[in-house]
Amino acid sequence: MEHSETAGLKIVFSVWFGLLGLTVLEVILAYRQLPLETMLTVLMVLSILKAALIIAYFMHLRYEQASLFVTLIPALVFVLIMMTAIFADSSRLAHMRPLIQ
Amino acid sequence: MSLTSDPLATVVQGDNIGVWGGGTLPYAVPSKKLGMWLFIVSDAITFSAVIFSYGYLRLAATAWPRPFEAASITNATVMTFVLLSSSVAMVLAVRASSMGNVNAAVAWLVATALGGVIFDVLHIREWLGLIEQGVRPFHNPWGTPMFGAAFFSMTGLHMLHVTIGVIYLLVIAVGFGRRKFSTVDVEVSGLYWHFVDLVWMFIFPLVYLLSAKTN
Amino acid sequence: MAHMPTEAQVHQHTAPTGFIRKYIFSVDHKVIGKQYYFLAVFSVFVGMILSWLVRIHLVWPNAHIWGLNALSPAGAPGGVISPEYYLSLLTIHGTLMVFFVLTTAPQAGFGNYALPIQIGAEDMAFPVLNMLSFWVTFLALCALISSLFVGDGPPISGWTAYPPLSAVGRSAGPGQGIGQDLWGISIALFCAGSLLGALNFITTTVDLRCKGMTLMRMPLTCWAWLITAILSLLSFAVLFAACVLLILDRNAGTSFFLPSGLLVNGTLQNHAGGSPLLWQHLFWFFGHPEVYIAIVPGFGVISHVLSVFSRKPILGYKVIVACLLGIGFLSFTVWGHHMFLSGMSPYSGFLFSIPTLIITIPATIISLLWLGTVFGGRLRFTTCMMFALGFVSVFVTGGLGGMFLAQPSLDIFLHGTYFVVGHFHMVMGVAAIFGMFAGTYFWFPKMFGRMLNEGLGKVHFAITFIGVYCIFMPMHFIGLEGMPRRYSSFVNDLMQPLMPVHKFMTIAALITGASQFIFFFNLFWSMYKGPKASENPWESTTLEWTVPSPPPFDNFGGKHPVVYHDPYEYGNVQNGKDYVMQTDPAGQPARSQ
């Protein structure tokens, strides 16, 4: 079963423009003086979107067997989600400042 | 034993467990590619641990500086564009290699590596500028000393990966040009390069944009 | 789809020649497996001696120990171990045992040796990477051992290397200068070697199974190695990041793990902005999957061996696979149970306790399935089988202690006591080691073409089995009495009545340790002088027993095996045998799947 090693040229360049556009959007948003948490959420969402585009089209995962995606990505996402548990202690730390700064 | 009387024939051929029946590549990718994907998953977790550590400490900090002027942000944005464009060059290199066009593939590989070199040069220039302003891993003129630590460790780790990638791509380019390596090797190096680009997609906003001087 | 040639098939056409290529820089998985195994044998030997020093010091704190004055005049003046040097000894003991024994031999040792043959492959998917993994691990060992000889000795921060102690540098104490740096470098190198090994194992298991070897026809050893490799791939990445940050804190002035206002030995530190808790999170996020990396290969070997020597199919193959997968998954959700007393968020205590208790369920199911496998079998009491049965005993015993520790309310009292020490030694220091012994006694004939002496083996087992209970069970009781761990001496009157228990444990440790020399002798003597082994001395069904002992360089002599059966077809007598080889096209299965 032959499949092309890369996506078509049109898609590749569309993704490229999309990535550049998202980058510009991020930069514009950065100067909008939003509160830190909102900014963080927005940037993370956009970054994940950019990462997904790169993984799917540049790294060709969209065109591989679905089983490969299922093997790699959920495990990675699961580990990353588990690691976010540490932030509970981070926000506690913010309220526990030491005597000497 | 002929295939027709082989009791295994019904298992290996035609069934949907056939792909996992042994003697085939279940993911339909060469082993080297699977190996590189696995490496990427692990390296992604390493980067994530460093970035999460940065997040952990920044969320807990009181005086995280936001020192990046428009010039710095522009520089970082240009670096982002350079890296994204080098990724496109990499895709074109893989495409050329799979079509058997060796010279074009080598050219695009070199172009990709060049993109990496430009990225590194812009990055080092930025580092030198910050160092001149007094930023160190243990001190900076604006706020908590962890700013420099987080900045240098994340961008340093990334720059190390870019540099290794440049060397890797040039080795592949030379080897592919000499017909020692195959299309699979070019693809595998491409996966690594796209991963390096992908990590930057997170470092750029989290390190630069969240510390941009917006007032 | 096209079966594209893998690196293994392209490279392994001719046998290597020359001593260096055959035995030193070999890409043959069998050689590399043995290299890892002997690296582990060396490490366990050194680690065991360190444990003797620790145990002797607890009972006879003023003993002049021969040789220590030469090794460390500052740490052991006149051969008397100082409190700091005590901590150094137990740091290297722990680091050696957890990393260089339990994370090498069960997975990289036996796995490298047996996995490719058991799945019908000529070699691992990436033989050159395999060789690189070993030599990186070897370098890591060199870095760690060198800490015993350079500067003012090894670090005193334990194998867990908690900051601030591990991060502030020399001012924190002896061994915290170059010693801690060497530790960090060693572990970082080890992470790299493990990562490369893990991706090799996974790719090999996925891509290189021979025809007919479906995933559900793989021996349980292969499932265990696969799941362990996945855990390694995902968890060592975090430890690597943590070690990099620690090295930066120590050498680049960063403060990832160091808060402000830290007074160390009277000196105010310049650091600010970091958190020691961050290290604990990163370390234990790795550390808990790590202990499953240490034990899961043992689960695989024991499941396999119990079936072979009971002459019965393993009870519940699919359930065991599901349980192993469940354990692997859950192992990423429980790390906070090492941190109940760290000052982390109180809600986290509850959130980590629940999956910790849940993870006992698949482990218990597997243990019960083992008992069910043995029940009604025609047992063959080889030394291998004795260690396998012993594994079931010690694993259940040690695991039960975990149920107490899993509860934050109880852990408030038990954390940092000998109860914890007894628990993890029973499951890791005994059960996992029993898994290694079982693996050794099982695969030795294949690896060296000779048989180990069964008489010596049984004596070794008997003394060891009784000995380990004598050493580690009392630890649970003195822990319940509140005796703290990592203390070099106890002057508090409260602890004095318990000192005879320490004496008992020390004497048991010395006797049990001495009996290991029976094993070492058996191992090295039999390698050269043992009776020659046949192709299949255990009458086992899996693929490694279809090739000569030892196998040719490409395992199957250029042939590609085809598999027709499950791996545990025992008990149904046909053609004069009570077993059916996996590669036998003619045999009837023991029972329908």
Short mmCIF file of N, CA, C and O in Angstrom, two decimals, chain C residues 244-291:
data_model
loop_
_atom_site.label_atom_id
_atom_site.label_comp_id
_atom_site.label_asym_id
_atom_site.label_seq_id
_atom_site.Cartn_x
_atom_site.Cartn_y
_atom_site.Cartn_z
N VAL C 244 19.29 17.49 35.43
CA VAL C 244 19.86 18.66 34.75
C VAL C 244 19.65 19.91 35.61
O VAL C 244 20.57 20.69 35.84
N LEU C 245 18.44 20.08 36.13
CA LEU C 245 18.14 21.25 36.95
C LEU C 245 18.96 21.23 38.24
O LEU C 245 19.44 22.26 38.71
N LEU C 246 19.16 20.02 38.81
CA LEU C 246 19.96 19.92 40.03
C LEU C 246 21.40 20.31 39.78
O LEU C 246 22.01 21.06 40.55
N ILE C 247 21.94 19.82 38.66
CA ILE C 247 23.32 20.15 38.31
C ILE C 247 23.45 21.65 38.07
O ILE C 247 24.44 22.28 38.48
N LEU C 248 22.43 22.26 37.47
CA LEU C 248 22.46 23.71 37.27
C LEU C 248 22.43 24.45 38.60
O LEU C 248 23.17 25.41 38.82
N ASP C 249 21.57 23.98 39.52
CA ASP C 249 21.49 24.61 40.83
C ASP C 249 22.83 24.58 41.54
O ASP C 249 23.23 25.52 42.22
N ARG C 250 23.53 23.46 41.37
CA ARG C 250 24.79 23.28 42.08
C ARG C 250 25.93 24.03 41.44
O ARG C 250 26.86 24.46 42.10
N ASN C 251 25.89 24.18 40.12
CA ASN C 251 27.05 24.70 39.41
C ASN C 251 26.83 26.01 38.66
O ASN C 251 27.78 26.70 38.34
N ALA C 252 25.58 26.33 38.35
CA ALA C 252 25.35 27.55 37.58
C ALA C 252 24.67 28.63 38.41
O ALA C 252 24.29 29.66 37.88
N GLY C 253 24.48 28.35 39.70
CA GLY C 253 23.89 29.37 40.54
C GLY C 253 22.39 29.52 40.43
O GLY C 253 21.80 30.42 41.01
N THR C 254 21.74 28.62 39.69
CA THR C 254 20.28 28.71 39.59
C THR C 254 19.65 28.27 40.91
O THR C 254 20.33 27.77 41.80
N SER C 255 18.36 28.48 41.04
CA SER C 255 17.68 28.16 42.31
C SER C 255 16.38 27.42 42.07
O SER C 255 15.37 27.74 42.69
N PHE C 256 16.41 26.43 41.18
CA PHE C 256 15.17 25.71 40.92
C PHE C 256 14.62 25.08 42.19
O PHE C 256 13.42 25.00 42.40
N PHE C 257 15.52 24.56 43.02
CA PHE C 257 15.07 23.82 44.18
C PHE C 257 15.42 24.50 45.50
O PHE C 257 15.24 23.91 46.57
N LEU C 258 15.93 25.72 45.45
CA LEU C 258 16.42 26.36 46.65
C LEU C 258 15.65 27.64 46.94
O LEU C 258 15.63 28.56 46.13
N PRO C 259 15.01 27.68 48.09
CA PRO C 259 14.27 28.89 48.44
C PRO C 259 15.21 29.95 49.00
O PRO C 259 16.39 29.69 49.23
N SER C 260 14.68 31.12 49.24
CA SER C 260 15.50 32.18 49.80
C SER C 260 15.58 31.99 51.31
O SER C 260 14.82 31.25 51.91
N GLY C 261 16.52 32.68 51.90
CA GLY C 261 16.63 32.66 53.35
C GLY C 261 17.17 31.37 53.90
O GLY C 261 16.98 31.07 55.08
N LEU C 262 17.88 30.60 53.09
CA LEU C 262 18.38 29.31 53.54
C LEU C 262 19.68 29.49 54.31
O LEU C 262 20.64 30.04 53.82
N LEU C 263 19.67 28.98 55.55
CA LEU C 263 20.88 29.02 56.37
C LEU C 263 21.47 27.62 56.39
O LEU C 263 20.84 26.69 56.89
N VAL C 264 22.66 27.47 55.83
CA VAL C 264 23.30 26.16 55.81
C VAL C 264 24.60 26.26 56.60
O VAL C 264 25.51 26.98 56.22
N ASN C 265 24.65 25.53 57.72
CA ASN C 265 25.84 25.54 58.57
C ASN C 265 26.26 26.97 58.91
O ASN C 265 27.43 27.32 58.85
N GLY C 266 25.26 27.80 59.22
CA GLY C 266 25.56 29.15 59.65
C GLY C 266 25.73 30.17 58.55
O GLY C 266 25.83 31.37 58.80
N THR C 267 25.78 29.72 57.32
CA THR C 267 25.97 30.65 56.20
C THR C 267 24.66 30.85 55.45
O THR C 267 24.00 29.89 55.08
N LEU C 268 24.31 32.14 55.23
CA LEU C 268 23.11 32.43 54.48
C LEU C 268 23.40 32.20 53.00
O LEU C 268 24.35 32.74 52.44
N GLN C 269 22.54 31.40 52.36
CA GLN C 269 22.76 31.10 50.94
C GLN C 269 22.23 32.23 50.07
O GLN C 269 21.29 32.94 50.45
N ASN C 270 22.84 32.37 48.88
CA ASN C 270 22.44 33.45 47.98
C ASN C 270 21.24 33.11 47.11
O ASN C 270 20.80 33.90 46.32
N HIS C 271 20.77 31.89 47.24
CA HIS C 271 19.71 31.46 46.32
C HIS C 271 18.37 32.05 46.70
O HIS C 271 18.14 32.46 47.84
N ALA C 272 17.45 32.09 45.74
CA ALA C 272 16.08 32.54 46.02
C ALA C 272 15.17 32.12 44.89
O ALA C 272 15.59 32.05 43.74
N GLY C 273 13.94 31.86 45.23
CA GLY C 273 12.91 31.65 44.21
C GLY C 273 12.56 30.20 43.93
O GLY C 273 11.65 29.93 43.17
N GLY C 274 13.29 29.24 44.52
CA GLY C 274 13.04 27.85 44.17
C GLY C 274 12.25 27.11 45.24
O GLY C 274 11.89 27.66 46.27
N SER C 275 12.01 25.84 44.97
CA SER C 275 11.21 25.04 45.89
C SER C 275 11.76 23.62 45.98
O SER C 275 11.82 22.92 44.97
N PRO C 276 12.13 23.17 47.20
CA PRO C 276 12.57 21.78 47.34
C PRO C 276 11.48 20.79 46.98
O PRO C 276 11.76 19.67 46.55
N LEU C 277 10.23 21.23 47.15
CA LEU C 277 9.11 20.35 46.84
C LEU C 277 9.07 20.01 45.35
O LEU C 277 8.63 18.92 44.97
N LEU C 278 9.57 20.93 44.53
CA LEU C 278 9.57 20.69 43.08
C LEU C 278 10.43 19.47 42.76
O LEU C 278 10.05 18.62 41.95
N TRP C 279 11.60 19.40 43.41
CA TRP C 279 12.45 18.21 43.20
C TRP C 279 11.70 16.95 43.58
O TRP C 279 11.72 15.97 42.85
N GLN C 280 11.05 16.99 44.76
CA GLN C 280 10.35 15.78 45.22
C GLN C 280 9.30 15.35 44.21
O GLN C 280 9.16 14.17 43.90
N HIS C 281 8.56 16.32 43.68
CA HIS C 281 7.55 15.98 42.67
C HIS C 281 8.19 15.35 41.44
O HIS C 281 7.75 14.31 40.95
N LEU C 282 9.23 16.02 40.92
CA LEU C 282 9.88 15.50 39.71
C LEU C 282 10.49 14.14 39.99
O LEU C 282 10.35 13.21 39.20
N PHE C 283 11.20 14.02 41.12
CA PHE C 283 11.89 12.76 41.43
C PHE C 283 10.91 11.62 41.59
O PHE C 283 11.10 10.54 41.03
N TRP C 284 9.86 11.84 42.37
CA TRP C 284 8.94 10.73 42.61
C TRP C 284 8.02 10.47 41.43
O TRP C 284 7.51 9.35 41.29
N PHE C 285 7.80 11.48 40.60
CA PHE C 285 7.05 11.21 39.38
C PHE C 285 7.78 10.15 38.56
O PHE C 285 7.16 9.27 37.96
N PHE C 286 9.11 10.24 38.59
CA PHE C 286 9.93 9.16 38.02
C PHE C 286 9.98 7.97 38.98
O PHE C 286 9.85 6.82 38.58
N GLY C 287 10.16 8.29 40.27
CA GLY C 287 10.52 7.27 41.25
C GLY C 287 9.48 6.19 41.43
O GLY C 287 9.84 5.04 41.70
N HIS C 288 8.20 6.58 41.28
CA HIS C 288 7.26 5.49 41.46
C HIS C 288 7.19 4.54 40.26
O HIS C 288 7.31 3.32 40.45
N PRO C 289 7.04 5.04 39.03
CA PRO C 289 7.18 4.10 37.90
C PRO C 289 8.48 3.31 37.98
O PRO C 289 8.52 2.14 37.59
N GLU C 290 9.54 3.92 38.52
CA GLU C 290 10.82 3.22 38.62
C GLU C 290 10.71 1.93 39.43
O GLU C 290 11.26 0.90 39.05
N VAL C 291 9.97 1.97 40.55
CA VAL C 291 9.90 0.75 41.34
C VAL C 291 9.10 -0.31 40.61
O VAL C 291 9.33 -1.51 40.79
#
